Coordinates of C-alpha atoms in Angstrom, one line a residue:
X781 CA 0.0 0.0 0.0
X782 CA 1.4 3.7 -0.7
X783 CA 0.4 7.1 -0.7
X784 CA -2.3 8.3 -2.5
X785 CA -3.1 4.7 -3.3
X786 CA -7.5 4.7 -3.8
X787 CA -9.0 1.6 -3.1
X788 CA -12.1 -0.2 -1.7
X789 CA -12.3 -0.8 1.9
X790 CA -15.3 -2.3 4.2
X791 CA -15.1 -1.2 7.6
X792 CA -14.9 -3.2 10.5
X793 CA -14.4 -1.6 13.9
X794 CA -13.7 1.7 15.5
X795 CA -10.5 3.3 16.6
X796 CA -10.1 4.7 19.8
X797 CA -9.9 8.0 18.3
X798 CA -13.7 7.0 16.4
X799 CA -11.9 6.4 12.9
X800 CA -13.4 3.3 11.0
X801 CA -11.2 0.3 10.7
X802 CA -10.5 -2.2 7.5
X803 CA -8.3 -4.1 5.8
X804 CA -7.4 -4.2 2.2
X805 CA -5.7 -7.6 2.0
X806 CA -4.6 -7.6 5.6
X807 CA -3.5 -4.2 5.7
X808 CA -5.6 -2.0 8.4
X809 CA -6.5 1.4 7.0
X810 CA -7.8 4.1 9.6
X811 CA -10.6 6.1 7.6
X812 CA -12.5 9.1 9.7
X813 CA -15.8 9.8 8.9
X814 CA -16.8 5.8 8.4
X815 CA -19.0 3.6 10.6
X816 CA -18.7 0.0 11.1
X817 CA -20.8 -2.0 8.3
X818 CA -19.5 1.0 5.3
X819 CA -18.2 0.2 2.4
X820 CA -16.4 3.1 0.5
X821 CA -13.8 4.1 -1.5
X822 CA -10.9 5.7 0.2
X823 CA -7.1 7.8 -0.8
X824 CA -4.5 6.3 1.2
X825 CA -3.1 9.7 2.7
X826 CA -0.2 8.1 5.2
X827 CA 1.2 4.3 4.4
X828 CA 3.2 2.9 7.5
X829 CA 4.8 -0.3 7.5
X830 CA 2.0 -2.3 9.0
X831 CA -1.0 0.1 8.5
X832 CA -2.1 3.4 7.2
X833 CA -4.3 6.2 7.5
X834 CA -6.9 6.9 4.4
X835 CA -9.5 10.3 3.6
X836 CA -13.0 9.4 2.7
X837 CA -13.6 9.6 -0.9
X838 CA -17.0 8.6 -0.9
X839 CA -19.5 6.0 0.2
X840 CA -20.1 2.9 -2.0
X841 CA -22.4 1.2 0.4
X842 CA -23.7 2.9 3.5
X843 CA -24.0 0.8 6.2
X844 CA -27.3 0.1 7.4
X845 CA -26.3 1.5 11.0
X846 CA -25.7 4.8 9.2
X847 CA -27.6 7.7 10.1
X848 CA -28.2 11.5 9.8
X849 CA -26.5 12.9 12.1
X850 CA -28.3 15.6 13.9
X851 CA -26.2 18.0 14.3
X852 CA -24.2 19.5 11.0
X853 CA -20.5 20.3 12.3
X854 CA -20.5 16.2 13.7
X855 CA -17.9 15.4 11.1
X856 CA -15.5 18.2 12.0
X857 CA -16.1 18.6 15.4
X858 CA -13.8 16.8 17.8
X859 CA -16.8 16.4 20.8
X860 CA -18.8 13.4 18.6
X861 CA -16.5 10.4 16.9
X862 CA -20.1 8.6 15.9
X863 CA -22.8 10.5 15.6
X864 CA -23.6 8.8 12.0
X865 CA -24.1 5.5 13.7
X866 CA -27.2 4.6 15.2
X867 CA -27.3 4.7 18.9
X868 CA -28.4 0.6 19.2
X869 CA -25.0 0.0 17.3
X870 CA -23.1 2.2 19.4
X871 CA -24.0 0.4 22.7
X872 CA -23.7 -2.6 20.9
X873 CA -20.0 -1.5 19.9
X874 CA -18.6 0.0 23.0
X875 CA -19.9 -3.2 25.2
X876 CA -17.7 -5.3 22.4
X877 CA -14.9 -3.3 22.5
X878 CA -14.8 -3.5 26.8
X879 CA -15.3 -7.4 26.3
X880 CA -12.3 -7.6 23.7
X881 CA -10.0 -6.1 25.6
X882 CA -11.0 -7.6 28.6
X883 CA -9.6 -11.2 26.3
X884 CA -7.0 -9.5 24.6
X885 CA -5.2 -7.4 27.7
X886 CA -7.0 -9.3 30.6
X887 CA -6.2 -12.7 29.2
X888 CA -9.8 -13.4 29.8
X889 CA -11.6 -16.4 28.4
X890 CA -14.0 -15.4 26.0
X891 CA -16.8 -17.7 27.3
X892 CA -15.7 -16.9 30.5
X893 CA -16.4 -12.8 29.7
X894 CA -20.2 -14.0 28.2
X895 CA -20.7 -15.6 31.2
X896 CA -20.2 -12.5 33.7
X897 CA -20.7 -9.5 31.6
X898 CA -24.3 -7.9 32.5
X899 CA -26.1 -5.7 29.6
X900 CA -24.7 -2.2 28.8
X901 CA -26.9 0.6 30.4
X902 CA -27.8 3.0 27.4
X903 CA -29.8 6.3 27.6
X904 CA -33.4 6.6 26.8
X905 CA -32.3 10.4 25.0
X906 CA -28.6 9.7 24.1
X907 CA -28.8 13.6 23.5
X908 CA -28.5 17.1 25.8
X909 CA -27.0 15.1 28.5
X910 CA -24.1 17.2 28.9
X911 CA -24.1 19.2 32.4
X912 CA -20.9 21.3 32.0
X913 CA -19.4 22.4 28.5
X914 CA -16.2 24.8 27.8
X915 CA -16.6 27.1 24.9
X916 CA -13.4 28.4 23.3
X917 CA -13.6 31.9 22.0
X918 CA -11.2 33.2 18.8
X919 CA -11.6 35.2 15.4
X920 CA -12.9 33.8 12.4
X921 CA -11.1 34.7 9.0
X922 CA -13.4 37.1 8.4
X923 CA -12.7 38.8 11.4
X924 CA -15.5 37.8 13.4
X925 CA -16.1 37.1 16.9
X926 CA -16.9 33.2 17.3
X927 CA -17.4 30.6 19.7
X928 CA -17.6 26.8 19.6
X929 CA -15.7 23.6 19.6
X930 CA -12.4 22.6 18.3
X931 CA -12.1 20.9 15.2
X932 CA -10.8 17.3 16.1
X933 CA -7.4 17.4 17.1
X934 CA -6.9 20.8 16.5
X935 CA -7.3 24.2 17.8
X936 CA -9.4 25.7 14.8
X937 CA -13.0 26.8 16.0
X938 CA -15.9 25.7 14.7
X939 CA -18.4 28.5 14.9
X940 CA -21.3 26.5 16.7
X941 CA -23.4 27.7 19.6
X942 CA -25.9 25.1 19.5
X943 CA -24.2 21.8 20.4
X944 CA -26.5 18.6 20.6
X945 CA -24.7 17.3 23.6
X946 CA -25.4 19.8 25.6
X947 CA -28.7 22.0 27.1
X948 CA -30.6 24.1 24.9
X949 CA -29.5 27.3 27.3
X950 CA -26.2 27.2 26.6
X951 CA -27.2 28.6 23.1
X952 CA -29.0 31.5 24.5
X953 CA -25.8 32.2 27.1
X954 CA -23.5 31.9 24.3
X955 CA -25.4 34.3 21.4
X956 CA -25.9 36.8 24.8
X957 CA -21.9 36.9 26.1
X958 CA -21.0 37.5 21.7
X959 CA -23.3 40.3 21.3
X960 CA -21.9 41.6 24.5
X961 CA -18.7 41.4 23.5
X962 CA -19.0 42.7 20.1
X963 CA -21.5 45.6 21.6
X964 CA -18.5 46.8 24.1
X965 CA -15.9 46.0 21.5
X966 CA -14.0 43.7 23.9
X967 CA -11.4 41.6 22.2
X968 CA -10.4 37.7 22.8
X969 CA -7.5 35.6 23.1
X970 CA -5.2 34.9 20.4
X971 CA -3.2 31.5 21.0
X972 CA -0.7 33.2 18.2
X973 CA 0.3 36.1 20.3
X974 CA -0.6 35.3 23.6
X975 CA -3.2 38.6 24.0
X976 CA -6.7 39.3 24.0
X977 CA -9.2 38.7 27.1
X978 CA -11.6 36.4 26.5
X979 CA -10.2 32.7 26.6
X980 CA -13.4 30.2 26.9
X981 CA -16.7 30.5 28.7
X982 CA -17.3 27.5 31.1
X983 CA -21.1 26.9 31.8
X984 CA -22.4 24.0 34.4
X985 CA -26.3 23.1 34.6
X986 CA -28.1 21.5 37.4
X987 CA -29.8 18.7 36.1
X988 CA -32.6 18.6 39.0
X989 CA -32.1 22.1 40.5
X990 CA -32.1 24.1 37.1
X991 CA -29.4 26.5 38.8
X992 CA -26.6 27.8 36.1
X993 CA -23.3 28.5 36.5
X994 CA -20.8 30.7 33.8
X995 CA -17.4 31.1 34.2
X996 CA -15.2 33.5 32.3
X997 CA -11.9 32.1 31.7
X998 CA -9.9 35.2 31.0
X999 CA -5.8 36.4 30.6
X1000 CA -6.2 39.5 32.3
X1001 CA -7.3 40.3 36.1
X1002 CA -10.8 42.0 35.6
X1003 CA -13.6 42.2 32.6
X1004 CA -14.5 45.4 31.5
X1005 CA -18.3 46.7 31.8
X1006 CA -19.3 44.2 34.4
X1007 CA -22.7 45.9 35.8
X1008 CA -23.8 45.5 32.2
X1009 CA -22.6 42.0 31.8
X1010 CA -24.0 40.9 34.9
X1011 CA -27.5 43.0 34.6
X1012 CA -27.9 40.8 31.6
X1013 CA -27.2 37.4 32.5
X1014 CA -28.4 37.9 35.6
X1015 CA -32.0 37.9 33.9
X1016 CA -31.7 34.2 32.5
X1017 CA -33.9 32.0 34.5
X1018 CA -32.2 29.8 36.5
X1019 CA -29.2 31.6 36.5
X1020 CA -27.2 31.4 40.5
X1021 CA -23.3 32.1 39.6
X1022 CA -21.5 34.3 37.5
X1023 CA -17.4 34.1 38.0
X1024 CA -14.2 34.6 36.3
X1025 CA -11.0 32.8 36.6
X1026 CA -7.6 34.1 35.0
X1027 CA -5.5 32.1 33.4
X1028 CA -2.6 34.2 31.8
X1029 CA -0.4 31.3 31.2
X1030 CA 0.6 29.8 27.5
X1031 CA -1.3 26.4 27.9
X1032 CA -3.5 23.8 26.8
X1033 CA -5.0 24.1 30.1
X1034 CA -8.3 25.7 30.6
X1035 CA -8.8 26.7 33.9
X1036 CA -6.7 28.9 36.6
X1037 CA -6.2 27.9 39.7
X1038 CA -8.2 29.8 41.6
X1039 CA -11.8 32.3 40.6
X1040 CA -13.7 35.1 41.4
X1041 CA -17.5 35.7 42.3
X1042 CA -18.3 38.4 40.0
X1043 CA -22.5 38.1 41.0
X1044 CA -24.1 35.5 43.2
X1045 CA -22.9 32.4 44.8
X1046 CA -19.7 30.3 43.9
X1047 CA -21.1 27.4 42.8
X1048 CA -24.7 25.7 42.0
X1049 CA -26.1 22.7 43.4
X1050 CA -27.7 19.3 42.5
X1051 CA -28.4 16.0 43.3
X1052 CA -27.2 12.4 42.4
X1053 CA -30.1 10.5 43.6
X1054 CA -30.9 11.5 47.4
X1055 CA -27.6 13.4 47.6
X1056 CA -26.9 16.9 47.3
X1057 CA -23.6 18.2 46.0
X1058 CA -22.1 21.7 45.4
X1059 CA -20.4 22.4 42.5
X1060 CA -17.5 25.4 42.0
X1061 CA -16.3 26.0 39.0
X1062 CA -12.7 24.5 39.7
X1063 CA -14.7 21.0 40.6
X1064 CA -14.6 17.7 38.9
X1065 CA -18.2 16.5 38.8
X1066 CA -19.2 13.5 36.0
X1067 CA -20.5 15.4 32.9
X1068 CA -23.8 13.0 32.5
X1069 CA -25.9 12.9 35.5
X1070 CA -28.7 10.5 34.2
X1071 CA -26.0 8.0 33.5
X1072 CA -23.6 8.6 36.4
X1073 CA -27.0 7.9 38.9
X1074 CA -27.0 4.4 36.9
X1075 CA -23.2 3.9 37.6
X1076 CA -23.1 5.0 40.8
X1077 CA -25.9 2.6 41.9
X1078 CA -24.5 -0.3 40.2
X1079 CA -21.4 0.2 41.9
X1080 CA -23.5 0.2 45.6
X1081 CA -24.9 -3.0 44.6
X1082 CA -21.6 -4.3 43.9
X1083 CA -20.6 -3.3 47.2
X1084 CA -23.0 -5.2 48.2
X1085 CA -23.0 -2.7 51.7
X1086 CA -25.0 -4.1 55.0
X1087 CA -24.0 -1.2 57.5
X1088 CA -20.9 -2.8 59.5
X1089 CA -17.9 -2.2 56.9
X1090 CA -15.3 -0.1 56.4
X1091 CA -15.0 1.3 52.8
X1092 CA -12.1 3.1 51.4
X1093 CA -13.3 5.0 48.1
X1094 CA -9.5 5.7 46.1
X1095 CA -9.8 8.8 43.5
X1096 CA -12.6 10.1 45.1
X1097 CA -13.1 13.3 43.8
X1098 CA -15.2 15.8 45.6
X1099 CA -17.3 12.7 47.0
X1100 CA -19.9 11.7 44.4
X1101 CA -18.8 7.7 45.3
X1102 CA -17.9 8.4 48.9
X1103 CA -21.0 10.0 50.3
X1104 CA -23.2 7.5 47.5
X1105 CA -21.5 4.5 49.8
X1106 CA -21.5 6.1 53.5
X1107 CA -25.4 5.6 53.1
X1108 CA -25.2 2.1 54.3
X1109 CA -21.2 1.7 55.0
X1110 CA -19.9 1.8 58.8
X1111 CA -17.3 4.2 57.5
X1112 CA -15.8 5.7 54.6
X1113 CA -12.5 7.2 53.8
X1114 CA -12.2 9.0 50.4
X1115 CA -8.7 9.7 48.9
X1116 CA -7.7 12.6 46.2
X1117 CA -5.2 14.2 44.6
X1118 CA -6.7 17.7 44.3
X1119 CA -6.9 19.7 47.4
X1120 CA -10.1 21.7 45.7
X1121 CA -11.8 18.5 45.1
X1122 CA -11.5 17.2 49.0
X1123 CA -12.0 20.3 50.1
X1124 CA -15.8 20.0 48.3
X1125 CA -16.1 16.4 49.2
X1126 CA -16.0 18.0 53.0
X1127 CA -18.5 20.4 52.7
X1128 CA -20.9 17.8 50.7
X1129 CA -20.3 15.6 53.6
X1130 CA -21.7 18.2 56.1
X1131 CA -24.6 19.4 53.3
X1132 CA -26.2 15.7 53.5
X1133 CA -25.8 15.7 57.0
X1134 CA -22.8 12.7 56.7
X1135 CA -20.3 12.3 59.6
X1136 CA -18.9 8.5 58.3
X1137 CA -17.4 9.8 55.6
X1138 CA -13.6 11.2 56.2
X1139 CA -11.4 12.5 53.1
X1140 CA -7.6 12.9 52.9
X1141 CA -5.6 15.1 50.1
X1142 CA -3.2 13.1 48.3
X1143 CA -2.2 10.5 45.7
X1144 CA -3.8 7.2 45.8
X1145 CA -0.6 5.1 45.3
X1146 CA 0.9 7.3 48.3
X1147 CA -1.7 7.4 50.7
X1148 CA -3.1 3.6 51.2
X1149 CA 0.3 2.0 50.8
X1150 CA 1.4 4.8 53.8
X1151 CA -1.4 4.2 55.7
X1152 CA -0.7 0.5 55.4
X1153 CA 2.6 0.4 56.5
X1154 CA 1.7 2.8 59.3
X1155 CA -0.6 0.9 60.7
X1156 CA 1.4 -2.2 61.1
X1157 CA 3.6 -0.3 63.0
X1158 CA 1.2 1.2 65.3
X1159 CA -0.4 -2.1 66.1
X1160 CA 2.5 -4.6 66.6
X1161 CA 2.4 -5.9 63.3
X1162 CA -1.4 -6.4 62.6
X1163 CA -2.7 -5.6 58.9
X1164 CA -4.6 -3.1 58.0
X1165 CA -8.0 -4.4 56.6
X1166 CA -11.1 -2.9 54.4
X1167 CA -14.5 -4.5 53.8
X1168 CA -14.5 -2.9 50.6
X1169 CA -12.1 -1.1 48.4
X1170 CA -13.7 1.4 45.3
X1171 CA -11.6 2.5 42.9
X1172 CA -12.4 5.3 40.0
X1173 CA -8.8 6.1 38.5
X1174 CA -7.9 8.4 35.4
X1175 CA -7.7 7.1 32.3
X1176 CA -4.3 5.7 33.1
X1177 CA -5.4 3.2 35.7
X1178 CA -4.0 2.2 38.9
X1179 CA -0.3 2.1 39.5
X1180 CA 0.9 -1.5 40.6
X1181 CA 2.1 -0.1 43.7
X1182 CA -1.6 0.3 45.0
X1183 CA -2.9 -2.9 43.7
X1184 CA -0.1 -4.3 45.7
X1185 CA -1.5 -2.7 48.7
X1186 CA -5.2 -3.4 47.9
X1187 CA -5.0 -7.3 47.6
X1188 CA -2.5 -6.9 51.0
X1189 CA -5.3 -5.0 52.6
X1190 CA -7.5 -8.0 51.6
X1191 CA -11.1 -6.3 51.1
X1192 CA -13.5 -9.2 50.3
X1193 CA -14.7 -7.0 47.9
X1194 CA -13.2 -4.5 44.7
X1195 CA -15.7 -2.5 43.0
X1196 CA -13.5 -1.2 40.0
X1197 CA -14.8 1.8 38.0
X1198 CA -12.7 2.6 35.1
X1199 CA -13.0 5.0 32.3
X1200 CA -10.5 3.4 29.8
X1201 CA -11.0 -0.5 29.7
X1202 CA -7.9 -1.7 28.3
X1203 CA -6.2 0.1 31.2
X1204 CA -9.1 -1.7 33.2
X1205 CA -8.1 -5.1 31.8
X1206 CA -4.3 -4.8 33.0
X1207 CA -5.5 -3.7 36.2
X1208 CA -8.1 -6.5 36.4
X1209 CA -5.1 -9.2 35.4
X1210 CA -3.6 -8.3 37.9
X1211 CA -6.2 -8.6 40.7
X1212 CA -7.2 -11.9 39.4
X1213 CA -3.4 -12.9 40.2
X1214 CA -3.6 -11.8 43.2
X1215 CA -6.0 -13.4 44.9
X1216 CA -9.2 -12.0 43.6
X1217 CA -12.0 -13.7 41.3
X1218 CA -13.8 -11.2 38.6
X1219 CA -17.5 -11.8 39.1
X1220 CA -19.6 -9.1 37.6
X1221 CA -19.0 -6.6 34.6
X1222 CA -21.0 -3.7 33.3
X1223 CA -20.5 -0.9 30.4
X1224 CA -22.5 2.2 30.9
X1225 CA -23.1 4.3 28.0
X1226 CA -21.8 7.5 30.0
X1227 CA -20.4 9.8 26.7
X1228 CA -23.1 9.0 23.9
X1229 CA -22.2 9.8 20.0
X1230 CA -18.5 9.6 21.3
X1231 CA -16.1 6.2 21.6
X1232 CA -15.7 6.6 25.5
X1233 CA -17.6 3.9 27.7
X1234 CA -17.8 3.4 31.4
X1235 CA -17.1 -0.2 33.1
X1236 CA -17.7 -1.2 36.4
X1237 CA -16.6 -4.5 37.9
X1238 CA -16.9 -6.3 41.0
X1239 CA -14.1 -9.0 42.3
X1240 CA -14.5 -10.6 45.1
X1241 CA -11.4 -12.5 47.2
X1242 CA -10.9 -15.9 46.2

């Protein structure tokens, strides 16, 4: 195969990155814009030695999973990978591609996988379940103020206020803050350069409370013509926090550290089934809350809680899993990396009225391996033990170090929650060398029209 090379390809799979897979005699082309079931002629753009990366020419056989998508920019936009396939084939996709790595980089048997693995968990509306979106803000080449998304993997912006993933107010926030902007002649951050004010607009929606949060992400230490700003968003029903954060740094990184309440409170507020969180603009809270009430629960019922055990929750953020499992744990002890984040998970301890809850600040692998050691030594050489151990790492997974520890610790029970599932299946290996037995797995369908899936898993000690 070489460069510029046009051939027929039917497509198989999906790349991580949402590009269609196929093979023309054994040789894997990467197509973007192809679903699984297509069969279409493609340009071979990029020919390495054992695959290659092809542009869509055009369709010779749609798939009969393809369709509209609903939104126009889906192609170009980097938020939705498959929009164009329906959502029934996506579910079925991502809960095949959580079983084939869990064979592939778990070593799991296949039957073996068929025999535990428990139905995906899909949304009834796969659509405007987005609670928080960040909205970059540049020039267009005609000189225009815009706002959007980036282009995938770039840092081009499509000009795109209405975004199917996410609420139908963001629009109206969005059109507001340009015509402001434009109105008071304000300018907006050039990555180029390094100047202009106006970096991204963060906005948060309460899912059961309605409240709505924006956030000006800004390189400079004020906004002009606040009263005006604020006299007009203000009026937006629903509308509870208005702040700004400064970020003058030359990063990919959205955020500053730190923000100021230009009107109202500092955060917003909802719920994950019975409990109440509060939400600041610097804090990580899951992006779907329909789905991440499903997840949650499914990882209670694999924790399979009766009121007498000790739970430690590792990567707990700002307590969504923590405060879900002190409802009918003896006690709880969260660990995170982000000061912020604990920080919250304490003041939504005392909010929902929880004192069996306790949370420390630091990294996973460093915390529970010290506490282990510590406690051998404070107790003439007796182990520290957990009922239950939860885990809900990044995308990397859990360093060996603290898998070491957990099956030392010997918790009858792991509930694993994983947002990558090949990084799940090393981790799971592991475990299940270790002493543990893999019992129960479940996808949930957390990022619709995007490749990203959710697993949760319960082991148990063997």
């Amino acid at each position: 195969m070489q460069k510029n090379d046009i051939v027929k390809v039917k497509i198989e799979d999906i790349g991580v990155n949402g590009e269609g897979i196929g093979k023309v005699e054994g040789y894997p082309l990467f197509v973007k814009d192809t679903i699984i079931g297509d069969v279409a002629e493609v340009k071979v753009m990029k020919a390495k030695k054992n695959y290659g990366y092809a542009k869509l020419m055009k369709i010779l056989e749609a798939s009969k999973d393809r369709v509209q998508a609903r939104c126009e920019f889906a192609r170009n936009c980097g938020g939705c990978q498959i929009q164009e396939m329906s959502y029934e084939k996506q579910l079925e996709f991502k809960e095949k591609k959580v079983k084939g790595n869990l064979e592939r980089i778990g070593g799991f048997d296949r039957e073996f996988i068929e025999s535990i693995m428990e139905p995906i968990v899909g949304m009834e509306n796969p659509f405007a379940y987005r609670n928080k979106a960040q909205f970059p803000f540049g020039i267009s080449k005609d000189g225009e103020i815009i706002t959007g998304f980036y282009a995938g993997r770039t840092h081009s912006i499509i000009a795109n206020t209405d975004c199917a993933l996410g609420k139908s107010v963001n629009q109206e926030i969005l059109e507001l803050i340009l015509k402001f902007w434009k109105e008071f002649h304000l300018s907006v951050y050039d990555e180029n350069t390094g100047k202009g004010l106006l970096r991204h607009v963060l906005i948060r929606y309460g899912f059961k409370t309605d409240e709505i949060m924006v956030c000006f992400v800004i390189n400079g230490v004020k906004i002009p013509h606040t009263k005006e700003l604020v006299s007009q968003l203000s009026q937006l029903k629903g509308m509870t926090s208005i702040t700004f954060s400064t970020n003058q740094k030359n990063t990919n990184v959205i955020m500053g550290d730190s923000y100021q309440v230009i009107w109202g409170q500092s955060y917003i507020t909802d719920f994950i089934g019975d409990i109440k969180y509060q939400i600041s603009p610097l804090s990580f809270f899951q992006v779907n809350p329909i789905q991440t009430e499903k997840l949650y629960r499914q990882a209670l019922e694999y924790a399979d809680l009766k009121g007498s055990e000790i739970v430690w929750d590792l990567y707990c953020g700002i307590g969504t899993i923590s405060l879900f499992l002190a409802q009918r744990a003896k006690r709880v002890y969260g660990v995170e990396i982000i000061p912020q984040a604990i920080e919250d998970a304490r003041e939504n301890a005392k909010i929902n009225q929880i004192d069996n809850a306790e949370f420390y600040v630091g990294k996973a692998e460093e915390v529970l391996p010290a506490y282990y050691e510590r406690y051998a030594k404070e107790h003439s050489g007796e182990k520290a033990t957990a009922d239950v151990i939860v885990v809900d790492p990044p995308r990397k997974g859990c360093e060996e170090s603290l898998l070491r520890t957990i099956t030392e610790m010997e918790p009858k029970r792991v509930v694993y929650v994983s947002c990558d599932s090949a990084t799940l299946a090393r981790d799971l290996k592991y475990l299940c060398e270790n002493g543990y037995r893999l019992e129960k797995v479940r996808a949930v369908d957390q990022f619709p029209m995007t490749v990203h899936v959710e697993t949760v898993c319960l082991l148990s000690r063997k």
